[in-house]
Short mmCIF file of C-alpha atoms and ligand atoms in Angstrom, two decimals:
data_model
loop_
_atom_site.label_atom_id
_atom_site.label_comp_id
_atom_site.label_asym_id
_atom_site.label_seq_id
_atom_site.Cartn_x
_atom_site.Cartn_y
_atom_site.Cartn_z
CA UNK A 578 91.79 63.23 89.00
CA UNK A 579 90.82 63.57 92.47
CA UNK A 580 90.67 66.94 94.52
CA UNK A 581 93.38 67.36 96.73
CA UNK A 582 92.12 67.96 100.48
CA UNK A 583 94.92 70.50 101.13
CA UNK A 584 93.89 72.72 98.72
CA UNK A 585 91.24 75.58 99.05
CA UNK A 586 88.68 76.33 95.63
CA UNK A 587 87.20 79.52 96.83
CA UNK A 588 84.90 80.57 94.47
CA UNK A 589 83.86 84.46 95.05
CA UNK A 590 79.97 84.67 93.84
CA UNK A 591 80.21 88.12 94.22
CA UNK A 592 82.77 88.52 91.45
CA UNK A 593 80.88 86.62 89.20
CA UNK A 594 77.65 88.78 89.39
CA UNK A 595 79.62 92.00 88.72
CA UNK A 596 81.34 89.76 85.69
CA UNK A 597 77.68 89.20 84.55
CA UNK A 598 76.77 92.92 85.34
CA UNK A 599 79.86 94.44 83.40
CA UNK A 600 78.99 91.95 80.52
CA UNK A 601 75.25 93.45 79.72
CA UNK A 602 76.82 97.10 80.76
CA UNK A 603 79.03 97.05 78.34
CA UNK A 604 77.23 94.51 75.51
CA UNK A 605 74.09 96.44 75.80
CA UNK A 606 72.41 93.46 74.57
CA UNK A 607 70.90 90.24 76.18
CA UNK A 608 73.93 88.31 77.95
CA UNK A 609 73.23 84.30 78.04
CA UNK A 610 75.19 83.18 81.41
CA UNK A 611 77.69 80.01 80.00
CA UNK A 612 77.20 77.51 82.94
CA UNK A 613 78.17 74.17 80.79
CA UNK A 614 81.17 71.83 82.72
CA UNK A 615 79.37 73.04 86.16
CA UNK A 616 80.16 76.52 85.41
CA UNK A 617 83.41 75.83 84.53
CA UNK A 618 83.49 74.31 87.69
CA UNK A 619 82.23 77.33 89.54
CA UNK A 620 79.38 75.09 90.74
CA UNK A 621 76.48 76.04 87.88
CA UNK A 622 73.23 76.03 90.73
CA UNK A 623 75.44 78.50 92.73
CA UNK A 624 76.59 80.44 89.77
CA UNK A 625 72.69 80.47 88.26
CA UNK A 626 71.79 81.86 91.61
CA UNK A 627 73.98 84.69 91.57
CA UNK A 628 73.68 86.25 88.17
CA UNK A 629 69.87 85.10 87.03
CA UNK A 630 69.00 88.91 88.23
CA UNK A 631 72.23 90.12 86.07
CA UNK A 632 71.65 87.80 83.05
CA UNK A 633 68.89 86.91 80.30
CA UNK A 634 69.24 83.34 79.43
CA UNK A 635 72.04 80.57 80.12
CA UNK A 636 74.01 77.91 77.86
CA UNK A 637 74.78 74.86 78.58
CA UNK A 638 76.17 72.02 76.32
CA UNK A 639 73.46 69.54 77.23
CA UNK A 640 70.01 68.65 78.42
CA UNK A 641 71.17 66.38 80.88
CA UNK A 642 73.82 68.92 82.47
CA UNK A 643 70.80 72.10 82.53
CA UNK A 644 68.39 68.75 84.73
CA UNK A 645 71.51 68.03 86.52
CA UNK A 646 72.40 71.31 88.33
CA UNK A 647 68.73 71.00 89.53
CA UNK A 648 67.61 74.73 89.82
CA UNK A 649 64.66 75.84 87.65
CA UNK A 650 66.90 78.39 86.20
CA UNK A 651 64.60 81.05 87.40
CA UNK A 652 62.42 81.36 84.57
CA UNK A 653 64.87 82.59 82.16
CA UNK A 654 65.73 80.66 78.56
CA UNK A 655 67.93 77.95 78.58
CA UNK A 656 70.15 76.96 75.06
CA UNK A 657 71.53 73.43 75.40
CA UNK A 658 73.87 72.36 72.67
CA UNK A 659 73.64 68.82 72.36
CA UNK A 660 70.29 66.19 73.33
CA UNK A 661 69.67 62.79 71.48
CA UNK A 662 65.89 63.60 72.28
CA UNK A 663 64.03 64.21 69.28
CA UNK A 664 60.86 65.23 70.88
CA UNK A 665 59.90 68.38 70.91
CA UNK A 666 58.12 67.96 74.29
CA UNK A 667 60.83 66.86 76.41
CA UNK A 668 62.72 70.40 75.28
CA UNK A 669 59.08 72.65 76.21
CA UNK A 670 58.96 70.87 79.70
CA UNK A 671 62.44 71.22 80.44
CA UNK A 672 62.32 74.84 79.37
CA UNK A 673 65.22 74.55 77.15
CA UNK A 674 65.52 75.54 73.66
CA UNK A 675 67.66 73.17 71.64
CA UNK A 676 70.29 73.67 68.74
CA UNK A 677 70.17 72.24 65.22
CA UNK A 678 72.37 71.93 62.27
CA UNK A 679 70.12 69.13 60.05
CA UNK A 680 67.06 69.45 58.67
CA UNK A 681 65.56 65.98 60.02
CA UNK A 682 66.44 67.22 63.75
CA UNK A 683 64.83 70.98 62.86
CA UNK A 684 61.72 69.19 61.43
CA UNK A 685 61.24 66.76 64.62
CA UNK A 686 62.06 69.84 66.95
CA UNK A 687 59.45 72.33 65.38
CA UNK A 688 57.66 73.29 68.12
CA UNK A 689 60.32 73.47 70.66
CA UNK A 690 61.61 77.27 69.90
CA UNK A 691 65.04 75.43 68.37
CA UNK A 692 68.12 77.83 67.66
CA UNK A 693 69.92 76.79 63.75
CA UNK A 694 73.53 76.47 64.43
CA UNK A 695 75.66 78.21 61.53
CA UNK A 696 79.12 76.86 60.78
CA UNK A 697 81.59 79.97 60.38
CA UNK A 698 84.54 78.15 60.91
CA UNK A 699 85.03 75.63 63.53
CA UNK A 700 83.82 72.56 61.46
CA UNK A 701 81.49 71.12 64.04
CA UNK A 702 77.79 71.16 65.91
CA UNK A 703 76.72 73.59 62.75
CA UNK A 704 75.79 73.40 59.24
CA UNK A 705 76.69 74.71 55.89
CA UNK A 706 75.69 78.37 55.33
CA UNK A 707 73.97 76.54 52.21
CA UNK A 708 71.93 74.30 54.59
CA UNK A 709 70.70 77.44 57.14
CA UNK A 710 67.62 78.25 54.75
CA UNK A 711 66.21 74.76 54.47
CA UNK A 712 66.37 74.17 58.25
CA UNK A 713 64.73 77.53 59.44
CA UNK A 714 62.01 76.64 56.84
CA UNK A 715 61.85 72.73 58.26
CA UNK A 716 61.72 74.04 61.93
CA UNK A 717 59.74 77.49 61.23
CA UNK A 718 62.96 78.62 63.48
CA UNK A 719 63.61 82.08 64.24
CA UNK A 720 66.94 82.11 65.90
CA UNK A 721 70.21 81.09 64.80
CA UNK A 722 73.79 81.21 66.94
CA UNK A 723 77.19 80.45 65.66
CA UNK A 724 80.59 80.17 67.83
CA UNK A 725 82.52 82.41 66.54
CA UNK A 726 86.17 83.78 68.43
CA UNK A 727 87.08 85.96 65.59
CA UNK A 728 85.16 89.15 63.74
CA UNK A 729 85.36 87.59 59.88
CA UNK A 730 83.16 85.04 61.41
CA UNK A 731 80.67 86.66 63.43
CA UNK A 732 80.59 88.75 59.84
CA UNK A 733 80.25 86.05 57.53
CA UNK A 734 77.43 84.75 60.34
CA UNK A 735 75.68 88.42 59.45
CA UNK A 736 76.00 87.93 55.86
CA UNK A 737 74.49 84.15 56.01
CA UNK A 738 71.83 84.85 58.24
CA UNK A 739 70.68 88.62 57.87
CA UNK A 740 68.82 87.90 54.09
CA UNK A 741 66.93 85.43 56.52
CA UNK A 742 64.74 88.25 58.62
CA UNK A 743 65.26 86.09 62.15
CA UNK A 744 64.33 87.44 65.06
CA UNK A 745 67.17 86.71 67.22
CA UNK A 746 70.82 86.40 66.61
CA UNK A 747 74.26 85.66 68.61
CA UNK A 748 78.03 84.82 67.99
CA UNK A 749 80.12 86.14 70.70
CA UNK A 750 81.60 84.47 73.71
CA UNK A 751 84.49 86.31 75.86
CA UNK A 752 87.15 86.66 73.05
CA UNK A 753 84.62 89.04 71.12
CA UNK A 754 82.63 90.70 73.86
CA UNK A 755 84.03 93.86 73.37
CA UNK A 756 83.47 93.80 69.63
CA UNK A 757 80.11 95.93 69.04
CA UNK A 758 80.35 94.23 65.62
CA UNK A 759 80.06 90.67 66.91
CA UNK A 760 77.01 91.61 69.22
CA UNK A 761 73.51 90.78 67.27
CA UNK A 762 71.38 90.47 69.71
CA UNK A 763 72.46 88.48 72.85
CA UNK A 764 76.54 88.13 73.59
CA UNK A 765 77.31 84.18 75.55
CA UNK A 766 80.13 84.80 77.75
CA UNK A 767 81.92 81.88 80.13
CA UNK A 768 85.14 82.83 80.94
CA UNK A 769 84.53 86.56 81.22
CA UNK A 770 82.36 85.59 84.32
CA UNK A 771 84.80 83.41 86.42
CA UNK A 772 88.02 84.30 84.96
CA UNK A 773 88.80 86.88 88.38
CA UNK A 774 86.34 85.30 90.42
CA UNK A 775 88.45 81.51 91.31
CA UNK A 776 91.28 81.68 94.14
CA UNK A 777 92.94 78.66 94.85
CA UNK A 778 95.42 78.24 97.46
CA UNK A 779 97.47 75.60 99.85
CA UNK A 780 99.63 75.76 102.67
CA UNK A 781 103.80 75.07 102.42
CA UNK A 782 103.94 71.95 104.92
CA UNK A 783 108.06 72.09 104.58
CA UNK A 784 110.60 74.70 103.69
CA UNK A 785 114.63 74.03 103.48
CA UNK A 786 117.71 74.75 102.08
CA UNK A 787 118.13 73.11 98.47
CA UNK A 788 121.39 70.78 98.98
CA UNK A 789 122.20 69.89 95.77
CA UNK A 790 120.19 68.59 92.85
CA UNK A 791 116.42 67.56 94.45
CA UNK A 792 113.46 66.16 93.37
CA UNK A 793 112.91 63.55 90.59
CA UNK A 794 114.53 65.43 87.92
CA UNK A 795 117.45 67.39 89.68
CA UNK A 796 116.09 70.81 90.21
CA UNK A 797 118.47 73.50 91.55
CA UNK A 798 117.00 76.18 94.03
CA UNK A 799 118.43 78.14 97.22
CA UNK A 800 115.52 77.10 98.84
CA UNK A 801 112.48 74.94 98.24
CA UNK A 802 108.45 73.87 99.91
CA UNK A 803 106.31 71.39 99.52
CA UNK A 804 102.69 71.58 98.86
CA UNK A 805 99.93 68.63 98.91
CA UNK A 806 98.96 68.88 95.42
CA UNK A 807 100.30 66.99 92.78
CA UNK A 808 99.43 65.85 88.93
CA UNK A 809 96.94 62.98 90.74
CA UNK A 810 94.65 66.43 91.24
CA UNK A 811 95.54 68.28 88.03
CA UNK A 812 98.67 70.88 88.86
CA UNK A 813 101.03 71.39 86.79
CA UNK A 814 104.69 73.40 87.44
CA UNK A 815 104.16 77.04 86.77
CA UNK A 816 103.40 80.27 89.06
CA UNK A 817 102.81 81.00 92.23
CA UNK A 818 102.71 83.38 95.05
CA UNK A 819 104.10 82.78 98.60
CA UNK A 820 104.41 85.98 101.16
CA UNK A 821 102.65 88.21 98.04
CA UNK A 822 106.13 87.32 95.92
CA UNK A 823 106.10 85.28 92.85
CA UNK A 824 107.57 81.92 92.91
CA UNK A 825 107.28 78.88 91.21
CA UNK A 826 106.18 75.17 91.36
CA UNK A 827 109.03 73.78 89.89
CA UNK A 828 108.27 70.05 89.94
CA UNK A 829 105.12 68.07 90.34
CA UNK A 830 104.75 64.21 91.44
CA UNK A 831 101.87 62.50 91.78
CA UNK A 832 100.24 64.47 95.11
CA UNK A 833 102.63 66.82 95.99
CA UNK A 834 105.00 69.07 94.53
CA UNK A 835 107.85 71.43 94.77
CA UNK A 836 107.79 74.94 95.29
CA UNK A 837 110.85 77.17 94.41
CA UNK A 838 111.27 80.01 97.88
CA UNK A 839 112.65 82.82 99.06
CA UNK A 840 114.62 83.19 102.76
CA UNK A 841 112.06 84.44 104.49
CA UNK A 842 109.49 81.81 103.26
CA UNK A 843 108.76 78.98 105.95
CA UNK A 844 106.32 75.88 106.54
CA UNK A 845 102.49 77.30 107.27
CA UNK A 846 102.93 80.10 104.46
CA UNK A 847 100.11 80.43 102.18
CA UNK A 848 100.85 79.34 98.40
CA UNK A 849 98.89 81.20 96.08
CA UNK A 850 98.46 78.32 92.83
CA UNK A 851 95.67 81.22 91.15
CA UNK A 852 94.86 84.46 92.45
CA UNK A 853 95.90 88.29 93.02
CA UNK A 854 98.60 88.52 90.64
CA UNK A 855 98.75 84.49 89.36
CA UNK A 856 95.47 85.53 86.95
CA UNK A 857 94.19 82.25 84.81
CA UNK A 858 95.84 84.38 81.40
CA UNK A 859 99.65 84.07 83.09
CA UNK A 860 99.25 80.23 84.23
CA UNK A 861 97.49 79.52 80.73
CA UNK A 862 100.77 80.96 78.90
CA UNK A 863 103.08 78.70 81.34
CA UNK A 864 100.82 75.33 80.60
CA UNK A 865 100.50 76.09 77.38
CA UNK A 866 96.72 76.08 76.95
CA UNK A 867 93.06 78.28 77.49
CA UNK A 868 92.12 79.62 80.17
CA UNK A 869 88.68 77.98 80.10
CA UNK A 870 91.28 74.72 80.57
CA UNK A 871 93.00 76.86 83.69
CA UNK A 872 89.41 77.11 85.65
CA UNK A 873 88.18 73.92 85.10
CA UNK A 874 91.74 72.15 86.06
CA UNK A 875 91.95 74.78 89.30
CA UNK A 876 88.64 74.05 90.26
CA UNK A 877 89.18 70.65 90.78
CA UNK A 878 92.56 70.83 91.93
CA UNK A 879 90.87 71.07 95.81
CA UNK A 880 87.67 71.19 98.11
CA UNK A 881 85.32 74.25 97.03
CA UNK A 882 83.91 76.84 99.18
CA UNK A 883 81.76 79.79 97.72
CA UNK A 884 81.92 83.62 99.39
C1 PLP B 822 81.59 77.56 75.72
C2 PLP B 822 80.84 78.41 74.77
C3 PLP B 822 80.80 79.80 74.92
C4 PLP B 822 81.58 80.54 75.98
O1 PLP B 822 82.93 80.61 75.64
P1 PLP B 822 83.96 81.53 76.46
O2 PLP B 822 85.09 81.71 75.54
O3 PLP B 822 84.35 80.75 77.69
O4 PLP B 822 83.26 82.79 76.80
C5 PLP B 822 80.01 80.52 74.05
N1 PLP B 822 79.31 79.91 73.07
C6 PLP B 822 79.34 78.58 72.89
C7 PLP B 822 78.56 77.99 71.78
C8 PLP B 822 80.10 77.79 73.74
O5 PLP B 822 80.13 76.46 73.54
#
């Protein structure tokens, strides 16, 4: 996929920081900033920037990712998921706390302030709740983490790791930051932090009557645009707003697509593809997917600018 250079990525920093704010307001517990795929493709330096005065720690799913976005990550903790280093001193100087589910990687890692990862459902990057005590003892660990979306889990997480006396605990990304019963100690929200904060938008550069069946597969419309974005930079057909009214991208080719309009709509109208009232929830319902998916296909869809 390549951005298409018709479309606009603004990415409102602003937004983001309040995201971050409302997080620990509400949480009243330590909020680790999720800035793994480049912030969802937020741009992770610019998103670190904004909320490291908001936030107490960040995620991201590697090593190489947290050396990649190049900032220092202003002191704070850093959890990476995944590393193949086994060295305990790459982790200190990197000042990044790694995650283990085996006791041979906990053993090799003691030293480097590594989180246990507890399986509680999702079958992968975590081990057996039989496994947890062997590893904390292997890496004299005091933290442990599970991804959990639903309350059972960040329960059974409670019941597997309480007996254990750790210091510090967390489950919760978005789906159960407003569950007080998911919170331990530190919540890890992504999507809660960009989900309002992306606006992406493009420019009708036609607008005519629909004569007949059009486009590849036949549409039928009273009127129709075109916009310079097409499945070569990620869109898909779903919602839209042109002149504050919803409409719809009815058909997509390869770098443009078709845009169902009203009478009044004409060529130079701004097309709103996410934004106002086209949130990332309404166009993940139309494609069929997350919203994490949404952001990170939007994102790239065009050429980013941050406000
Ligand atoms: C991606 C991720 C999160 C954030 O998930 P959201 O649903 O986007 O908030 C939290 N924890 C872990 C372990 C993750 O991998």
């Amino acid at each position: 996929m390549t951005p298409s250079p018709h479309v606009t990525v603004t990415i409102d920093l602003a937004r983001v920081r309040a995201a971050a704010e409302r997080a620990k307001r509400e949480a009243g517990v330590d909020v680790y900033a999720v800035v793994k795929a480049d912030a969802y493709g937020c741009g992770a330096a610019k998103v670190a920037d904004a909320v490291a005065g908001a936030v107490d720690g960040f995620y991201l799913f590697t090593l190489a990712e947290a050396r990649a976005a190049g900032v220092r990550w202003f002191g704070k903790p850093v959890i990476a998921l995944l590393d193949e280093s086994e060295d305990a001193a790459v982790y200190r100087e990197a000042g990044v706390k790694p995650v283990v589910w085996t006791v041979a990687r906990a053993r090799s890692l003691r030293g480097a302030s590594a989180i246990v990862s507890v399986d509680t459902g999702q079958q992968r990057f975590a081990c057996a709740a039989a496994e947890v005590e062997a590893i904390v003892k292997a890496g004299e660990i005091n933290e442990a983490m599970t991804h959990a979306s639903r309350l059972e889990q960040a329960r059974a997480f409670d019941a597997i790791t309480r007996p254990l006396g750790l210091g510090y605990r967390h489950a919760a990304g978005t789906a159960l930051l407003g569950e007080p019963g998911a919170r331990f100690d530190a919540v890890r929200p992504g999507l809660a932090l960009y989900a309002d904060a992306v606006r992406v938008t493009t420019k009708l550069v036609d607008a005519r009557r629909t004569d007949g069946p059009a486009g590849y597969g036949g549409f039928r419309a009273d009127r129709h645009g075109v916009i310079l974005a097409g499945y070569a930079n990620g869109l898909r057909p779903g919602p839209c707003l042109v002149n504050g009214e919803l409409r719809r991208v009815v058909e997509v080719g390869m770098q443009s697509a078709f845009v169902e309009l009203d009478d009044r709509d004409k060529a130079g109208d701004e097309v709103v593809l996410l934004g106002d009232a086209i949130t990332s929830h309404l166009v993940s319902t139309t494609w069929e997917t997350s919203q994490q998916e949404v952001l990170v296909r939007m994102t790239a869809l065009g050429q980013r600018r941050w406000t």
